[in-house]
């Protein structure tokens, strides 16, 4: 799997939501593209990742 | 006061030649009218971006004045009303629409329908993500968002990046532990400048790597 352009190991089939939490992301503060398409937030827990996936994860920091 | 067309030409006389028609017919929405959004809207009005949508549900308070484009006469006013009055004084030829609503996953697509470029300028990370996800899921909008501008680190750490096809992010991209560090006019303005310039570039049909 590729995450933000870097190779990443996917040890088991997990949902996108699980993957994000396992890697320290707050799912309420991110936007994610999977293989070039935005992943709807309601699908985070139902989309299962595969080793062929390319993820782009944007994590927002507060302040404005 | 009545302003004639010679005023409109004179206000933008120092802009880059040859692009004014695109700016004048342009439509840019600003979501959140705090330190980023108020300054972004002022910059866009100054160069004569002809149609602006200003969205915020909040009112001006004293703690805003260290970085936001308001003054003590605006205290207690809706930011939409206060900023519209500022823009009308700076460039009366800009058509400014206002929506004093809180953006939710359910209303975001509706509020910004018809606005092809949206500057995300909210303060809280959760609301940034709500807006960006709702607009990207809906499609048809290009978003210039911001992530990370606190403190007084180097101005040079602030960048504009194209992170998705339709999502540009300006900021220092510093990780969440920095949250809670203060927000101050100089660095907020640097980031607002990045954001406004990227929105202008999109209006002119120029992308970013």
Coordinates of C-alpha atoms in Angstrom, one line a residue:
Chain A
X1 CA 0.0 0.0 0.0
X2 CA 1.0 3.6 -0.6
X3 CA 0.1 6.3 1.9
X4 CA 0.9 9.9 1.0
X5 CA 3.4 8.7 -1.5
X6 CA 5.3 6.5 0.9
X7 CA 5.2 2.7 1.0
X8 CA 3.2 1.4 4.0
X9 CA 2.7 -2.1 5.3
X10 CA -0.9 -3.4 5.5
X11 CA -0.6 -6.3 8.0
X12 CA -4.3 -7.4 7.8
X13 CA -7.5 -6.4 6.0
X14 CA -8.8 -3.5 8.1
X15 CA -11.3 -0.8 7.5
X16 CA -10.2 2.7 6.5
X17 CA -11.5 4.0 9.9
X18 CA -9.4 1.4 11.8
X19 CA -6.3 2.2 9.7
X20 CA -6.6 5.9 10.4
X21 CA -7.1 5.4 14.1
X22 CA -4.2 2.9 14.3
X23 CA -2.0 5.5 12.7
X24 CA -2.9 8.3 15.0
X25 CA -5.4 10.2 12.8
X26 CA -8.6 11.7 14.2
X27 CA -11.2 10.7 11.7
X28 CA -13.1 13.9 12.4
X29 CA -10.2 16.0 11.1
X30 CA -9.2 14.3 7.9
X31 CA -10.1 14.0 4.2
X32 CA -9.0 10.9 2.4
X33 CA -8.6 10.0 -1.2
X34 CA -8.4 6.3 -2.1
X35 CA -7.0 5.5 -5.5
X36 CA -7.8 9.1 -6.6
X37 CA -11.3 9.3 -5.4
X38 CA -12.6 11.0 -2.2
X39 CA -13.8 8.5 0.3
X40 CA -17.2 9.6 1.7
X41 CA -17.0 10.0 5.5
X42 CA -20.0 7.6 6.0
X43 CA -17.9 4.8 4.3
X44 CA -14.8 5.0 6.5
X45 CA -15.9 2.0 8.6
X46 CA -17.2 -0.1 5.7
X47 CA -14.4 0.3 3.1
X48 CA -11.8 -2.4 3.6
X49 CA -8.3 -1.6 2.5
X50 CA -6.2 -3.7 0.2
X51 CA -2.5 -3.9 -0.3
X52 CA -2.9 -2.4 -3.8
X53 CA -4.4 0.8 -2.4
X54 CA -3.0 4.3 -2.8
X55 CA -4.2 6.6 0.0
X56 CA -3.8 10.3 0.3
X57 CA -4.6 11.6 3.8
X58 CA -5.0 15.3 4.6
X59 CA -5.1 16.1 8.3
X60 CA -6.4 19.5 9.3
X61 CA -4.9 21.5 12.1
X62 CA -7.0 24.2 13.7
X63 CA -6.5 28.0 13.5
X64 CA -8.0 30.6 11.4
Chain B
X1 CA -22.3 58.5 -2.7
X2 CA -22.6 57.6 -6.3
X3 CA -19.7 56.0 -7.9
X4 CA -19.3 56.0 -11.7
X5 CA -17.5 53.5 -13.9
X6 CA -14.3 55.6 -13.9
X7 CA -14.0 54.8 -10.2
X8 CA -14.2 51.1 -10.9
X9 CA -11.4 51.3 -13.5
X10 CA -9.3 53.5 -11.2
X11 CA -9.5 51.2 -8.2
X12 CA -8.0 48.3 -10.2
X13 CA -5.7 50.4 -12.4
X14 CA -2.6 48.9 -10.7
X15 CA -3.6 45.3 -11.2
X16 CA -1.9 43.1 -13.8
X17 CA -3.2 44.2 -17.3
X18 CA -5.3 41.8 -19.3
X19 CA -6.9 39.8 -16.5
X20 CA -9.5 42.2 -15.1
X21 CA -12.5 40.7 -17.0
X22 CA -11.8 37.3 -15.4
X23 CA -11.5 38.9 -12.0
X24 CA -14.6 41.0 -12.4
X25 CA -16.7 38.1 -13.6
X26 CA -15.2 35.8 -11.0
X27 CA -17.1 34.1 -8.1
X28 CA -15.3 33.2 -4.9
X29 CA -16.9 32.0 -1.7
X30 CA -15.2 32.5 1.7
X31 CA -16.2 30.1 4.4
X32 CA -15.4 31.5 7.8
X33 CA -14.7 35.2 8.4
X34 CA -12.0 35.1 11.0
X35 CA -8.3 35.9 10.7
X36 CA -8.0 34.1 7.4
X37 CA -11.4 34.7 5.8
X38 CA -11.8 38.4 6.6
X39 CA -8.3 39.2 5.2
X40 CA -8.9 36.9 2.1
X41 CA -12.2 38.7 1.3
X42 CA -10.6 42.1 1.7
X43 CA -7.7 41.2 -0.7
X44 CA -10.1 39.8 -3.3
X45 CA -12.3 42.9 -3.1
X46 CA -9.3 45.2 -3.5
X47 CA -8.4 43.6 -6.8
X48 CA -12.0 43.6 -7.9
X49 CA -13.1 40.0 -7.8
X50 CA -16.6 40.8 -8.8
X51 CA -18.7 38.4 -6.8
X52 CA -18.0 37.2 -3.2
X53 CA -20.0 35.0 -0.9
X54 CA -19.3 35.6 2.8
X55 CA -20.3 32.8 5.2
X56 CA -20.1 32.9 9.0
X57 CA -22.6 32.6 11.9
X58 CA -20.4 34.3 14.5
X59 CA -20.2 37.9 15.8
X60 CA -17.2 40.2 16.2
X61 CA -15.6 40.1 19.7
X62 CA -12.6 41.7 21.2
X63 CA -10.4 38.6 20.9
X64 CA -10.8 38.8 17.1
X65 CA -9.1 42.2 16.8
X66 CA -5.5 40.9 17.0
X67 CA -5.8 39.4 13.5
X68 CA -9.2 39.9 11.9
X69 CA -10.3 42.7 9.6
X70 CA -12.6 44.4 12.1
X71 CA -12.4 47.2 14.5
X72 CA -14.0 48.3 17.8
X73 CA -17.0 49.8 16.0
X74 CA -17.9 46.3 14.8
X75 CA -18.1 44.6 18.2
X76 CA -21.2 42.5 18.6
X77 CA -22.1 42.7 14.9
X78 CA -22.5 39.6 12.7
X79 CA -19.2 39.1 10.9
X80 CA -21.1 38.8 7.7
X81 CA -22.6 42.3 8.2
X82 CA -19.4 43.9 9.5
X83 CA -17.2 42.5 6.7
X84 CA -19.7 43.4 4.0
X85 CA -19.6 47.0 5.3
X86 CA -15.8 47.0 5.1
X87 CA -15.8 45.6 1.6
X88 CA -18.4 48.1 0.4
X89 CA -16.2 50.9 1.6
X90 CA -13.0 49.5 0.0
X91 CA -14.5 48.5 -3.4
X92 CA -18.2 49.4 -3.9
X93 CA -18.3 47.6 -7.2
X94 CA -18.0 44.1 -5.7
X95 CA -21.3 42.3 -5.3
X96 CA -21.2 40.7 -1.9
X97 CA -23.6 38.1 -0.7
X98 CA -23.8 37.0 2.9
X99 CA -25.0 33.9 4.7
X100 CA -25.0 33.9 8.5
X101 CA -25.3 30.2 8.9
X102 CA -23.3 27.4 10.6
X103 CA -22.0 24.9 8.1
X104 CA -23.0 21.3 8.6
X105 CA -22.5 18.2 6.5
X106 CA -26.2 18.6 5.5
X107 CA -26.2 22.2 4.4
X108 CA -22.7 22.7 3.0
X109 CA -23.4 21.7 -0.6
X110 CA -26.5 23.8 -0.7
X111 CA -24.9 27.0 0.8
X112 CA -22.0 26.9 -1.7
X113 CA -24.0 25.8 -4.8
X114 CA -23.0 28.0 -7.7
X115 CA -19.7 29.0 -6.2
X116 CA -16.9 27.1 -8.1
X117 CA -14.1 28.2 -5.8
X118 CA -14.4 28.1 -2.0
X119 CA -11.8 29.3 0.4
X120 CA -12.1 27.2 3.6
X121 CA -11.2 29.6 6.4
X122 CA -12.7 28.1 9.5
X123 CA -10.9 28.1 12.9
X124 CA -11.6 24.5 14.2
X125 CA -10.1 21.5 12.5
X126 CA -13.4 19.5 12.7
X127 CA -15.3 22.2 10.8
X128 CA -12.5 22.4 8.2
X129 CA -13.0 18.7 7.6
X130 CA -16.8 18.9 7.5
X131 CA -16.7 21.5 4.8
X132 CA -13.9 20.0 2.7
X133 CA -15.4 16.5 2.8
X134 CA -19.0 17.7 2.0
X135 CA -17.8 19.8 -1.0
X136 CA -15.5 17.1 -2.4
X137 CA -18.2 14.4 -2.0
X138 CA -20.6 16.7 -3.8
X139 CA -18.1 17.5 -6.6
X140 CA -17.8 20.5 -8.9
X141 CA -16.0 22.8 -6.4
X142 CA -12.3 23.6 -6.1
X143 CA -11.3 24.3 -2.5
X144 CA -8.5 26.3 -1.1
X145 CA -8.2 25.2 2.5
X146 CA -5.8 26.1 5.3
X147 CA -4.0 23.9 7.8
X148 CA -1.5 25.3 10.3
X149 CA -0.6 29.0 10.7
X150 CA -0.2 29.4 14.4
X151 CA 2.6 31.2 16.3
X152 CA 5.5 33.1 14.8
X153 CA 7.6 30.4 13.2
X154 CA 9.2 31.3 9.9
X155 CA 6.9 32.7 7.3
X156 CA 8.8 30.6 4.8
X157 CA 7.4 27.4 6.4
X158 CA 4.0 28.3 5.0
X159 CA 3.3 26.7 1.6
X160 CA 0.5 26.2 -0.9
X161 CA 0.2 22.5 -2.0
X162 CA -2.2 20.7 -4.3
X163 CA -3.1 17.7 -2.2
X164 CA -6.1 16.3 -4.2
X165 CA -7.3 17.2 -7.7
X166 CA -9.8 19.7 -6.3
X167 CA -8.2 20.5 -3.0
X168 CA -5.3 23.0 -2.3
X169 CA -4.0 23.5 1.2
X170 CA -2.0 26.4 2.5
X171 CA -0.2 26.4 5.8
X172 CA 2.8 25.0 7.6
X173 CA 1.2 21.5 7.9
X174 CA 2.6 21.2 11.4
X175 CA 1.0 18.2 13.2
X176 CA -1.8 18.5 15.7
X177 CA 0.2 18.9 19.0
X178 CA 0.8 22.5 18.0
X179 CA -2.9 23.3 18.4
X180 CA -3.6 25.8 21.1
X181 CA -0.6 28.0 20.2
X182 CA -1.8 31.5 19.6
X183 CA -2.8 33.1 16.4
X184 CA -1.3 36.4 15.4
X185 CA -1.9 38.9 12.6
X186 CA 1.5 38.6 10.8
X187 CA 1.6 34.9 10.2
X188 CA -2.2 34.6 9.8
X189 CA -1.9 37.3 7.1
X190 CA 0.9 35.4 5.3
X191 CA -1.3 32.4 5.1
X192 CA -4.3 34.5 4.1
X193 CA -2.2 35.9 1.3
X194 CA -1.3 32.3 0.1
X195 CA -5.0 31.4 0.2
X196 CA -6.2 34.5 -1.7
X197 CA -3.5 34.2 -4.3
X198 CA -4.3 30.5 -4.9
X199 CA -8.0 31.4 -5.3
X200 CA -7.0 34.1 -7.8
X201 CA -4.8 31.7 -9.7
X202 CA -7.7 29.2 -10.0
X203 CA -9.9 32.0 -11.2
X204 CA -7.4 32.7 -13.9
X205 CA -7.1 29.0 -14.8
X206 CA -3.7 28.4 -13.3
X207 CA -3.1 25.3 -11.1
X208 CA -0.3 24.5 -8.7
X209 CA 1.9 21.4 -8.5

